[in-house]
Amino acid sequence: MSEETLILDGSVKSKEIQEEIKREVEKLEDEEGVVPKLSIVFAGNNPASKSYIKLQQRICDKVGIESEVVDLPGDISEEDLLAELDDLNNDDDVNGILIQMPLPDQVDDDKVIRSIDPDKDLDAFHPYNIGELVIDGDAYVPCTPEGVMALFDMYDIELKGKDVTVVGHSNIVGKPMALLLLNRNATVSVCHIDTKDTASYTTESDIVIVAAGVPNLITADMVKEGAIVIDVGINEVDGKIVGDVDFENVKEKASAITPVPGGAGPMTIAMLLKDTVQSCKDMLAN
Amino acid sequence: MSEETLILDGSVKSKEIQEEIKREVEKLEDEEGVVPKLSIVFAGNNPASKSYIKLQQRICDKVGIESEVVDLPGDISEEDLLAELDDLNNDDDVNGILIQMPLPDQVDDDKVIRSIDPDKDLDAFHPYNIGELVIDGDAYVPCTPEGVMALFDMYDIELKGKDVTVVGHSNIVGKPMALLLLNRNATVSVCHIDTKDTASYTTESDIVIVAAGVPNLITADMVKEGAIVIDVGINEVDGKIVGDVDFENVKEKASAITPVPGGAGPMTIAMLLKDTVQSCKDMLAN
């Protein structure tokens, strides 16, 4: 079985996308004299955030996108943070704004996400963008589920009519993932921590997408023979990065599976780059 | 069995809500000198729309809410319709705006729903409002799924951890219904026309909510013993209004069921009244 399992290689697909973006960025610079720019807003000292930001910046650099970190003190007031955001909203050189969560306790996340200019809100935190997703409109969608959809498309995985279970119902992965799948006419079930029997859903599904943040949550007995398994989890266990899926055993049953690392993660960053370039083009056109 | 089945009586519950609204409207008039007002935008000649609008106006009248129909010609240009909408957005006496769908062909629905002031958009057509629903924020939600949730609450039906299937994935019922249920931690599956085997979902569900617009779509063999069945369908068959559920047979198996008419329908109108009064209060407070 294992030899037949297709490894959905997010690293390779992400690099393909990055190559294309690099060409687009060069073209924008040559023809319009413009370099797309991403601003990452970060407040505090979270080491995981810091290393993720470094990774984002390194990849921006590789494809020629300018990136800046707006590095704010952990004790910044909400008012000051909103003022910084306002400057970014109004800066014509800034095409995309990422708010690195979590924000410090004294800052109201809800207020911040409603204050990003929706046109620069690449991760679709703003209700306007996420609402466009519900009605299948044209707007930014959260980069992680967007990356999973890109992976399906790049591997020609048909979604219409497929039975899909999404495990996890977060605002930034589970719910938008479910909506993207519904918009493509998959049959979608969403399980989460209060679900009585997650296995009763996953064992019947053609595709299982897991974004729960729980290592080894999905075991081989929970997936049907030939299923496609997408692991969006990123967990650190004994200094090693693992997903939410018992990869070694599940891959014996699955027809296709994403590894962690190297699956959904690199696709997320690819979408971020793609959206930054798109925003730059949109801003030039307007 | 049949004697034990609880009929979820939307007519009775709607009237309870209407009584409360009537008292609130009287209080607003006495204390603030203000009468809540709903504007219904209608273009063309659709007879079903006309009779529904009449019903809405009659019930507004009963509870003391002022209603007006902005009755536009079927050949109105998009520009003129948007100008009418703009007037309503800016009219401080108007608390709620309903756009009666379908709009004439020459008018772009997408443009219209993005032009309603979200604060007056009681049916949550605007992406901003529907996006707030995704992230469980505080905003208007589409009145039909809102009415179903109110029915659950008024009958003390627990949702957390329940297996729920929603049949239908429209923007105004199926998708927002699923999101409301997820926000209450139900496990939610959404089936639709492309679903391979809807019965495989409905037979395993504690609660089945149907909004497909297909008479007799849900038959007794498709629900499990003791399930709760909510029928949102409104279809005309041989001059009679029926839902999407084979009511007579399904009620023998269900523990609770909504009739059609007299179930979800009256709850929708009750929510519309409630939201109009809420908008009036919000506008007074701002």
PDB file of N, CA and C in Angstrom, chain B residues 88-172:
ATOM      1  N   LEU B  88     -32.548  55.526   1.479  1.00  0.00           N
ATOM      2  CA  LEU B  88     -32.983  54.772   2.660  1.00  0.00           C
ATOM      3  C   LEU B  88     -31.840  54.654   3.671  1.00  0.00           C
ATOM      4  N   ASN B  89     -30.627  54.397   3.156  1.00  0.00           N
ATOM      5  CA  ASN B  89     -29.461  54.315   4.052  1.00  0.00           C
ATOM      6  C   ASN B  89     -29.320  55.592   4.878  1.00  0.00           C
ATOM      7  N   ASN B  90     -29.591  56.731   4.227  1.00  0.00           N
ATOM      8  CA  ASN B  90     -29.350  58.022   4.878  1.00  0.00           C
ATOM      9  C   ASN B  90     -30.565  58.583   5.614  1.00  0.00           C
ATOM     10  N   ASP B  91     -31.672  57.877   5.545  1.00  0.00           N
ATOM     11  CA  ASP B  91     -32.898  58.358   6.196  1.00  0.00           C
ATOM     12  C   ASP B  91     -32.900  57.898   7.657  1.00  0.00           C
ATOM     13  N   ASP B  92     -32.763  58.858   8.568  1.00  0.00           N
ATOM     14  CA  ASP B  92     -32.674  58.513   9.993  1.00  0.00           C
ATOM     15  C   ASP B  92     -33.950  57.885  10.539  1.00  0.00           C
ATOM     16  N   ASP B  93     -35.059  58.035   9.810  1.00  0.00           N
ATOM     17  CA  ASP B  93     -36.313  57.429  10.267  1.00  0.00           C
ATOM     18  C   ASP B  93     -36.409  55.944   9.897  1.00  0.00           C
ATOM     19  N   VAL B  94     -35.533  55.486   9.002  1.00  0.00           N
ATOM     20  CA  VAL B  94     -35.590  54.091   8.556  1.00  0.00           C
ATOM     21  C   VAL B  94     -34.609  53.256   9.374  1.00  0.00           C
ATOM     22  N   ASN B  95     -35.128  52.258  10.072  1.00  0.00           N
ATOM     23  CA  ASN B  95     -34.268  51.420  10.913  1.00  0.00           C
ATOM     24  C   ASN B  95     -33.824  50.136  10.234  1.00  0.00           C
ATOM     25  N   GLY B  96     -34.653  49.645   9.324  1.00  0.00           N
ATOM     26  CA  GLY B  96     -34.297  48.398   8.658  1.00  0.00           C
ATOM     27  C   GLY B  96     -34.663  48.451   7.188  1.00  0.00           C
ATOM     28  N   ILE B  97     -33.829  47.830   6.369  1.00  0.00           N
ATOM     29  CA  ILE B  97     -34.092  47.769   4.925  1.00  0.00           C
ATOM     30  C   ILE B  97     -34.094  46.309   4.495  1.00  0.00           C
ATOM     31  N   LEU B  98     -35.175  45.897   3.869  1.00  0.00           N
ATOM     32  CA  LEU B  98     -35.236  44.552   3.289  1.00  0.00           C
ATOM     33  C   LEU B  98     -35.264  44.682   1.783  1.00  0.00           C
ATOM     34  N   ILE B  99     -34.378  43.962   1.115  1.00  0.00           N
ATOM     35  CA  ILE B  99     -34.440  43.912  -0.342  1.00  0.00           C
ATOM     36  C   ILE B  99     -35.193  42.645  -0.717  1.00  0.00           C
ATOM     37  N   GLN B 100     -36.327  42.801  -1.363  1.00  0.00           N
ATOM     38  CA  GLN B 100     -37.105  41.626  -1.743  1.00  0.00           C
ATOM     39  C   GLN B 100     -36.475  40.998  -2.987  1.00  0.00           C
ATOM     40  N   MET B 101     -35.928  39.806  -2.828  1.00  0.00           N
ATOM     41  CA  MET B 101     -35.346  39.090  -3.967  1.00  0.00           C
ATOM     42  C   MET B 101     -36.434  38.237  -4.617  1.00  0.00           C
ATOM     43  N   PRO B 102     -36.361  37.900  -5.900  1.00  0.00           N
ATOM     44  CA  PRO B 102     -35.326  38.319  -6.853  1.00  0.00           C
ATOM     45  C   PRO B 102     -35.514  39.745  -7.352  1.00  0.00           C
ATOM     46  N   LEU B 103     -34.392  40.390  -7.658  1.00  0.00           N
ATOM     47  CA  LEU B 103     -34.424  41.704  -8.302  1.00  0.00           C
ATOM     48  C   LEU B 103     -34.502  41.501  -9.818  1.00  0.00           C
ATOM     49  N   PRO B 104     -34.942  42.532 -10.546  1.00  0.00           N
ATOM     50  CA  PRO B 104     -34.994  42.377 -12.017  1.00  0.00           C
ATOM     51  C   PRO B 104     -33.607  42.073 -12.603  1.00  0.00           C
ATOM     52  N   ASP B 105     -33.595  41.439 -13.760  1.00  0.00           N
ATOM     53  CA  ASP B 105     -32.353  40.966 -14.383  1.00  0.00           C
ATOM     54  C   ASP B 105     -31.307  42.053 -14.631  1.00  0.00           C
ATOM     55  N   GLN B 106     -31.791  43.253 -14.976  1.00  0.00           N
ATOM     56  CA  GLN B 106     -30.823  44.300 -15.330  1.00  0.00           C
ATOM     57  C   GLN B 106     -30.101  44.866 -14.103  1.00  0.00           C
ATOM     58  N   VAL B 107     -30.510  44.434 -12.912  1.00  0.00           N
ATOM     59  CA  VAL B 107     -29.882  44.926 -11.677  1.00  0.00           C
ATOM     60  C   VAL B 107     -28.951  43.844 -11.130  1.00  0.00           C
ATOM     61  N   ASP B 108     -27.728  44.246 -10.792  1.00  0.00           N
ATOM     62  CA  ASP B 108     -26.732  43.317 -10.268  1.00  0.00           C
ATOM     63  C   ASP B 108     -26.953  43.125  -8.752  1.00  0.00           C
ATOM     64  N   ASP B 109     -27.475  41.959  -8.381  1.00  0.00           N
ATOM     65  CA  ASP B 109     -27.746  41.672  -6.960  1.00  0.00           C
ATOM     66  C   ASP B 109     -26.517  41.930  -6.096  1.00  0.00           C
ATOM     67  N   ASP B 110     -25.359  41.478  -6.609  1.00  0.00           N
ATOM     68  CA  ASP B 110     -24.119  41.589  -5.840  1.00  0.00           C
ATOM     69  C   ASP B 110     -23.824  43.028  -5.457  1.00  0.00           C
ATOM     70  N   LYS B 111     -24.064  43.921  -6.414  1.00  0.00           N
ATOM     71  CA  LYS B 111     -23.799  45.328  -6.151  1.00  0.00           C
ATOM     72  C   LYS B 111     -24.799  45.872  -5.126  1.00  0.00           C
ATOM     73  N   VAL B 112     -26.041  45.452  -5.251  1.00  0.00           N
ATOM     74  CA  VAL B 112     -27.084  45.949  -4.350  1.00  0.00           C
ATOM     75  C   VAL B 112     -26.812  45.528  -2.908  1.00  0.00           C
ATOM     76  N   ILE B 113     -26.498  44.254  -2.711  1.00  0.00           N
ATOM     77  CA  ILE B 113     -26.340  43.808  -1.316  1.00  0.00           C
ATOM     78  C   ILE B 113     -25.105  44.431  -0.661  1.00  0.00           C
ATOM     79  N   ARG B 114     -24.113  44.818  -1.484  1.00  0.00           N
ATOM     80  CA  ARG B 114     -22.940  45.489  -0.920  1.00  0.00           C
ATOM     81  C   ARG B 114     -23.186  46.987  -0.710  1.00  0.00           C
ATOM     82  N   SER B 115     -24.359  47.456  -1.122  1.00  0.00           N
ATOM     83  CA  SER B 115     -24.657  48.887  -0.984  1.00  0.00           C
ATOM     84  C   SER B 115     -25.619  49.191   0.166  1.00  0.00           C
ATOM     85  N   ILE B 116     -26.168  48.155   0.803  1.00  0.00           N
ATOM     86  CA  ILE B 116     -27.029  48.413   1.966  1.00  0.00           C
ATOM     87  C   ILE B 116     -26.145  48.817   3.136  1.00  0.00           C
ATOM     88  N   ASP B 117     -26.570  49.806   3.889  1.00  0.00           N
ATOM     89  CA  ASP B 117     -25.895  50.115   5.146  1.00  0.00           C
ATOM     90  C   ASP B 117     -25.968  48.879   6.047  1.00  0.00           C
ATOM     91  N   PRO B 118     -24.816  48.309   6.425  1.00  0.00           N
ATOM     92  CA  PRO B 118     -24.854  47.088   7.249  1.00  0.00           C
ATOM     93  C   PRO B 118     -25.688  47.247   8.530  1.00  0.00           C
ATOM     94  N   ASP B 119     -25.761  48.468   9.055  1.00  0.00           N
ATOM     95  CA  ASP B 119     -26.527  48.694  10.287  1.00  0.00           C
ATOM     96  C   ASP B 119     -28.037  48.616  10.063  1.00  0.00           C
ATOM     97  N   LYS B 120     -28.471  48.636   8.806  1.00  0.00           N
ATOM     98  CA  LYS B 120     -29.905  48.527   8.503  1.00  0.00           C
ATOM     99  C   LYS B 120     -30.226  47.232   7.754  1.00  0.00           C
ATOM    100  N   ASP B 121     -29.213  46.403   7.611  1.00  0.00           N
ATOM    101  CA  ASP B 121     -29.303  45.200   6.760  1.00  0.00           C
ATOM    102  C   ASP B 121     -29.779  44.013   7.602  1.00  0.00           C
ATOM    103  N   LEU B 122     -31.064  44.029   7.949  1.00  0.00           N
ATOM    104  CA  LEU B 122     -31.595  43.078   8.929  1.00  0.00           C
ATOM    105  C   LEU B 122     -31.472  41.630   8.477  1.00  0.00           C
ATOM    106  N   ASP B 123     -31.456  41.401   7.176  1.00  0.00           N
ATOM    107  CA  ASP B 123     -31.392  40.017   6.694  1.00  0.00           C
ATOM    108  C   ASP B 123     -29.952  39.582   6.388  1.00  0.00           C
ATOM    109  N   ALA B 124     -29.007  40.450   6.760  1.00  0.00           N
ATOM    110  CA  ALA B 124     -27.579  40.111   6.665  1.00  0.00           C
ATOM    111  C   ALA B 124     -27.175  39.670   5.260  1.00  0.00           C
ATOM    112  N   PHE B 125     -27.610  40.446   4.278  1.00  0.00           N
ATOM    113  CA  PHE B 125     -27.155  40.207   2.908  1.00  0.00           C
ATOM    114  C   PHE B 125     -25.718  40.723   2.718  1.00  0.00           C
ATOM    115  N   HIS B 126     -25.384  41.813   3.420  1.00  0.00           N
ATOM    116  CA  HIS B 126     -24.077  42.445   3.230  1.00  0.00           C
ATOM    117  C   HIS B 126     -22.962  41.532   3.761  1.00  0.00           C
ATOM    118  N   PRO B 127     -21.844  41.427   2.987  1.00  0.00           N
ATOM    119  CA  PRO B 127     -20.739  40.567   3.435  1.00  0.00           C
ATOM    120  C   PRO B 127     -20.277  40.895   4.859  1.00  0.00           C
ATOM    121  N   TYR B 128     -20.313  42.167   5.231  1.00  0.00           N
ATOM    122  CA  TYR B 128     -19.860  42.516   6.577  1.00  0.00           C
ATOM    123  C   TYR B 128     -20.658  41.755   7.642  1.00  0.00           C
ATOM    124  N   ASN B 129     -21.975  41.752   7.495  1.00  0.00           N
ATOM    125  CA  ASN B 129     -22.807  41.084   8.503  1.00  0.00           C
ATOM    126  C   ASN B 129     -22.624  39.571   8.488  1.00  0.00           C
ATOM    127  N   ILE B 130     -22.586  39.010   7.293  1.00  0.00           N
ATOM    128  CA  ILE B 130     -22.453  37.557   7.217  1.00  0.00           C
ATOM    129  C   ILE B 130     -21.058  37.132   7.700  1.00  0.00           C
ATOM    130  N   GLY B 131     -20.073  38.027   7.530  1.00  0.00           N
ATOM    131  CA  GLY B 131     -18.734  37.740   8.039  1.00  0.00           C
ATOM    132  C   GLY B 131     -18.678  37.749   9.551  1.00  0.00           C
ATOM    133  N   GLU B 132     -19.418  38.658  10.154  1.00  0.00           N
ATOM    134  CA  GLU B 132     -19.500  38.674  11.619  1.00  0.00           C
ATOM    135  C   GLU B 132     -20.054  37.346  12.132  1.00  0.00           C
ATOM    136  N   LEU B 133     -20.941  36.771  11.364  1.00  0.00           N
ATOM    137  CA  LEU B 133     -21.502  35.469  11.758  1.00  0.00           C
ATOM    138  C   LEU B 133     -20.413  34.391  11.769  1.00  0.00           C
ATOM    139  N   VAL B 134     -19.525  34.422  10.778  1.00  0.00           N
ATOM    140  CA  VAL B 134     -18.452  33.408  10.737  1.00  0.00           C
ATOM    141  C   VAL B 134     -17.599  33.482  12.000  1.00  0.00           C
ATOM    142  N   ILE B 135     -17.245  34.706  12.406  1.00  0.00           N
ATOM    143  CA  ILE B 135     -16.347  34.837  13.553  1.00  0.00           C
ATOM    144  C   ILE B 135     -17.116  35.019  14.860  1.00  0.00           C
ATOM    145  N   ASP B 136     -18.422  34.708  14.806  1.00  0.00           N
ATOM    146  CA  ASP B 136     -19.272  34.745  15.996  1.00  0.00           C
ATOM    147  C   ASP B 136     -19.286  36.134  16.628  1.00  0.00           C
ATOM    148  N   GLY B 137     -19.280  37.144  15.764  1.00  0.00           N
ATOM    149  CA  GLY B 137     -19.351  38.517  16.243  1.00  0.00           C
ATOM    150  C   GLY B 137     -20.791  38.936  16.457  1.00  0.00           C
ATOM    151  N   ASP B 138     -20.976  40.219  16.686  1.00  0.00           N
ATOM    152  CA  ASP B 138     -22.303  40.719  17.018  1.00  0.00           C
ATOM    153  C   ASP B 138     -22.819  41.517  15.829  1.00  0.00           C
ATOM    154  N   ALA B 139     -23.745  40.936  15.088  1.00  0.00           N
ATOM    155  CA  ALA B 139     -24.306  41.633  13.931  1.00  0.00           C
ATOM    156  C   ALA B 139     -25.599  40.940  13.541  1.00  0.00           C
ATOM    157  N   TYR B 140     -26.307  41.508  12.563  1.00  0.00           N
ATOM    158  CA  TYR B 140     -27.525  40.851  12.092  1.00  0.00           C
ATOM    159  C   TYR B 140     -27.198  39.532  11.408  1.00  0.00           C
ATOM    160  N   VAL B 141     -28.066  38.561  11.578  1.00  0.00           N
ATOM    161  CA  VAL B 141     -27.915  37.294  10.853  1.00  0.00           C
ATOM    162  C   VAL B 141     -29.176  37.087  10.025  1.00  0.00           C
ATOM    163  N   PRO B 142     -29.086  36.294   8.964  1.00  0.00           N
ATOM    164  CA  PRO B 142     -30.279  36.091   8.129  1.00  0.00           C
ATOM    165  C   PRO B 142     -31.464  35.612   8.985  1.00  0.00           C
ATOM    166  N   CYS B 143     -32.630  36.202   8.735  1.00  0.00           N
ATOM    167  CA  CYS B 143     -33.771  36.013   9.642  1.00  0.00           C
ATOM    168  C   CYS B 143     -34.261  34.567   9.720  1.00  0.00           C
ATOM    169  N   THR B 144     -34.163  33.811   8.639  1.00  0.00           N
ATOM    170  CA  THR B 144     -34.687  32.439   8.695  1.00  0.00           C
ATOM    171  C   THR B 144     -33.857  31.540   9.616  1.00  0.00           C
ATOM    172  N   PRO B 145     -32.541  31.431   9.416  1.00  0.00           N
ATOM    173  CA  PRO B 145     -31.776  30.635  10.383  1.00  0.00           C
ATOM    174  C   PRO B 145     -31.825  31.223  11.795  1.00  0.00           C
ATOM    175  N   GLU B 146     -31.898  32.543  11.888  1.00  0.00           N
ATOM    176  CA  GLU B 146     -32.031  33.162  13.218  1.00  0.00           C
ATOM    177  C   GLU B 146     -33.323  32.679  13.892  1.00  0.00           C
ATOM    178  N   GLY B 147     -34.392  32.579  13.101  1.00  0.00           N
ATOM    179  CA  GLY B 147     -35.673  32.114  13.635  1.00  0.00           C
ATOM    180  C   GLY B 147     -35.620  30.662  14.074  1.00  0.00           C
ATOM    181  N   VAL B 148     -34.886  29.838  13.334  1.00  0.00           N
ATOM    182  CA  VAL B 148     -34.739  28.429  13.725  1.00  0.00           C
ATOM    183  C   VAL B 148     -33.992  28.334  15.058  1.00  0.00           C
ATOM    184  N   MET B 149     -32.948  29.150  15.197  1.00  0.00           N
ATOM    185  CA  MET B 149     -32.200  29.145  16.463  1.00  0.00           C
ATOM    186  C   MET B 149     -33.104  29.584  17.618  1.00  0.00           C
ATOM    187  N   ALA B 150     -33.935  30.588  17.376  1.00  0.00           N
ATOM    188  CA  ALA B 150     -34.855  31.053  18.423  1.00  0.00           C
ATOM    189  C   ALA B 150     -35.827  29.944  18.812  1.00  0.00           C
ATOM    190  N   LEU B 151     -36.253  29.183  17.829  1.00  0.00           N
ATOM    191  CA  LEU B 151     -37.166  28.075  18.102  1.00  0.00           C
ATOM    192  C   LEU B 151     -36.474  27.022  18.985  1.00  0.00           C
ATOM    193  N   PHE B 152     -35.230  26.682  18.644  1.00  0.00           N
ATOM    194  CA  PHE B 152     -34.468  25.756  19.497  1.00  0.00           C
ATOM    195  C   PHE B 152     -34.420  26.280  20.938  1.00  0.00           C
ATOM    196  N   ASP B 153     -34.113  27.562  21.064  1.00  0.00           N
ATOM    197  CA  ASP B 153     -33.938  28.122  22.401  1.00  0.00           C
ATOM    198  C   ASP B 153     -35.259  28.158  23.166  1.00  0.00           C
ATOM    199  N   MET B 154     -36.333  28.508  22.474  1.00  0.00           N
ATOM    200  CA  MET B 154     -37.621  28.614  23.173  1.00  0.00           C
ATOM    201  C   MET B 154     -38.133  27.245  23.608  1.00  0.00           C
ATOM    202  N   TYR B 155     -37.726  26.197  22.910  1.00  0.00           N
ATOM    203  CA  TYR B 155     -38.099  24.838  23.320  1.00  0.00           C
ATOM    204  C   TYR B 155     -36.979  24.145  24.116  1.00  0.00           C
ATOM    205  N   ASP B 156     -35.992  24.946  24.544  1.00  0.00           N
ATOM    206  CA  ASP B 156     -34.874  24.403  25.342  1.00  0.00           C
ATOM    207  C   ASP B 156     -34.215  23.190  24.697  1.00  0.00           C
ATOM    208  N   ILE B 157     -33.995  23.270  23.402  1.00  0.00           N
ATOM    209  CA  ILE B 157     -33.310  22.177  22.704  1.00  0.00           C
ATOM    210  C   ILE B 157     -31.808  22.453  22.716  1.00  0.00           C
ATOM    211  N   GLU B 158     -31.073  21.569  23.365  1.00  0.00           N
ATOM    212  CA  GLU B 158     -29.616  21.720  23.495  1.00  0.00           C
ATOM    213  C   GLU B 158     -28.958  21.429  22.141  1.00  0.00           C
ATOM    214  N   LEU B 159     -27.956  22.204  21.786  1.00  0.00           N
ATOM    215  CA  LEU B 159     -27.291  22.016  20.493  1.00  0.00           C
ATOM    216  C   LEU B 159     -25.854  21.515  20.626  1.00  0.00           C
ATOM    217  N   LYS B 160     -25.204  21.898  21.701  1.00  0.00           N
ATOM    218  CA  LYS B 160     -23.790  21.536  21.891  1.00  0.00           C
ATOM    219  C   LYS B 160     -23.579  20.027  21.785  1.00  0.00           C
ATOM    220  N   GLY B 161     -22.683  19.631  20.897  1.00  0.00           N
ATOM    221  CA  GLY B 161     -22.348  18.218  20.749  1.00  0.00           C
ATOM    222  C   GLY B 161     -23.358  17.405  19.960  1.00  0.00           C
ATOM    223  N   LYS B 162     -24.485  18.024  19.593  1.00  0.00           N
ATOM    224  CA  LYS B 162     -25.483  17.282  18.816  1.00  0.00           C
ATOM    225  C   LYS B 162     -25.013  17.106  17.366  1.00  0.00           C
ATOM    226  N   ASP B 163     -25.363  15.958  16.793  1.00  0.00           N
ATOM    227  CA  ASP B 163     -25.083  15.720  15.374  1.00  0.00           C
ATOM    228  C   ASP B 163     -26.219  16.317  14.554  1.00  0.00           C
ATOM    229  N   VAL B 164     -25.898  17.296  13.760  1.00  0.00           N
ATOM    230  CA  VAL B 164     -26.921  18.023  13.005  1.00  0.00           C
ATOM    231  C   VAL B 164     -26.597  17.962  11.505  1.00  0.00           C
ATOM    232  N   THR B 165     -27.593  17.627  10.714  1.00  0.00           N
ATOM    233  CA  THR B 165     -27.430  17.745   9.264  1.00  0.00           C
ATOM    234  C   THR B 165     -28.308  18.879   8.749  1.00  0.00           C
ATOM    235  N   VAL B 166     -27.692  19.753   7.978  1.00  0.00           N
ATOM    236  CA  VAL B 166     -28.411  20.814   7.277  1.00  0.00           C
ATOM    237  C   VAL B 166     -28.491  20.395   5.814  1.00  0.00           C
ATOM    238  N   VAL B 167     -29.686  20.320   5.268  1.00  0.00           N
ATOM    239  CA  VAL B 167     -29.841  19.949   3.857  1.00  0.00           C
ATOM    240  C   VAL B 167     -30.138  21.227   3.064  1.00  0.00           C
ATOM    241  N   GLY B 168     -29.215  21.577   2.192  1.00  0.00           N
ATOM    242  CA  GLY B 168     -29.306  22.842   1.462  1.00  0.00           C
ATOM    243  C   GLY B 168     -28.124  23.716   1.844  1.00  0.00           C
ATOM    244  N   HIS B 169     -27.474  24.332   0.863  1.00  0.00           N
ATOM    245  CA  HIS B 169     -26.297  25.159   1.201  1.00  0.00           C
ATOM    246  C   HIS B 169     -26.398  26.538   0.551  1.00  0.00           C
ATOM    247  N   SER B 170     -27.605  27.123   0.632  1.00  0.00           N
ATOM    248  CA  SER B 170     -27.796  28.466   0.090  1.00  0.00           C
ATOM    249  C   SER B 170     -27.096  29.500   0.973  1.00  0.00           C
ATOM    250  N   ASN B 171     -26.873  30.667   0.381  1.00  0.00           N
ATOM    251  CA  ASN B 171     -26.226  31.752   1.126  1.00  0.00           C
ATOM    252  C   ASN B 171     -27.109  32.308   2.230  1.00  0.00           C
ATOM    253  N   ILE B 172     -28.423  32.223   2.067  1.00  0.00           N
ATOM    254  CA  ILE B 172     -29.287  32.868   3.066  1.00  0.00           C
ATOM    255  C   ILE B 172     -29.881  31.897   4.083  1.00  0.00           C
TER     256      ILE B 172
END
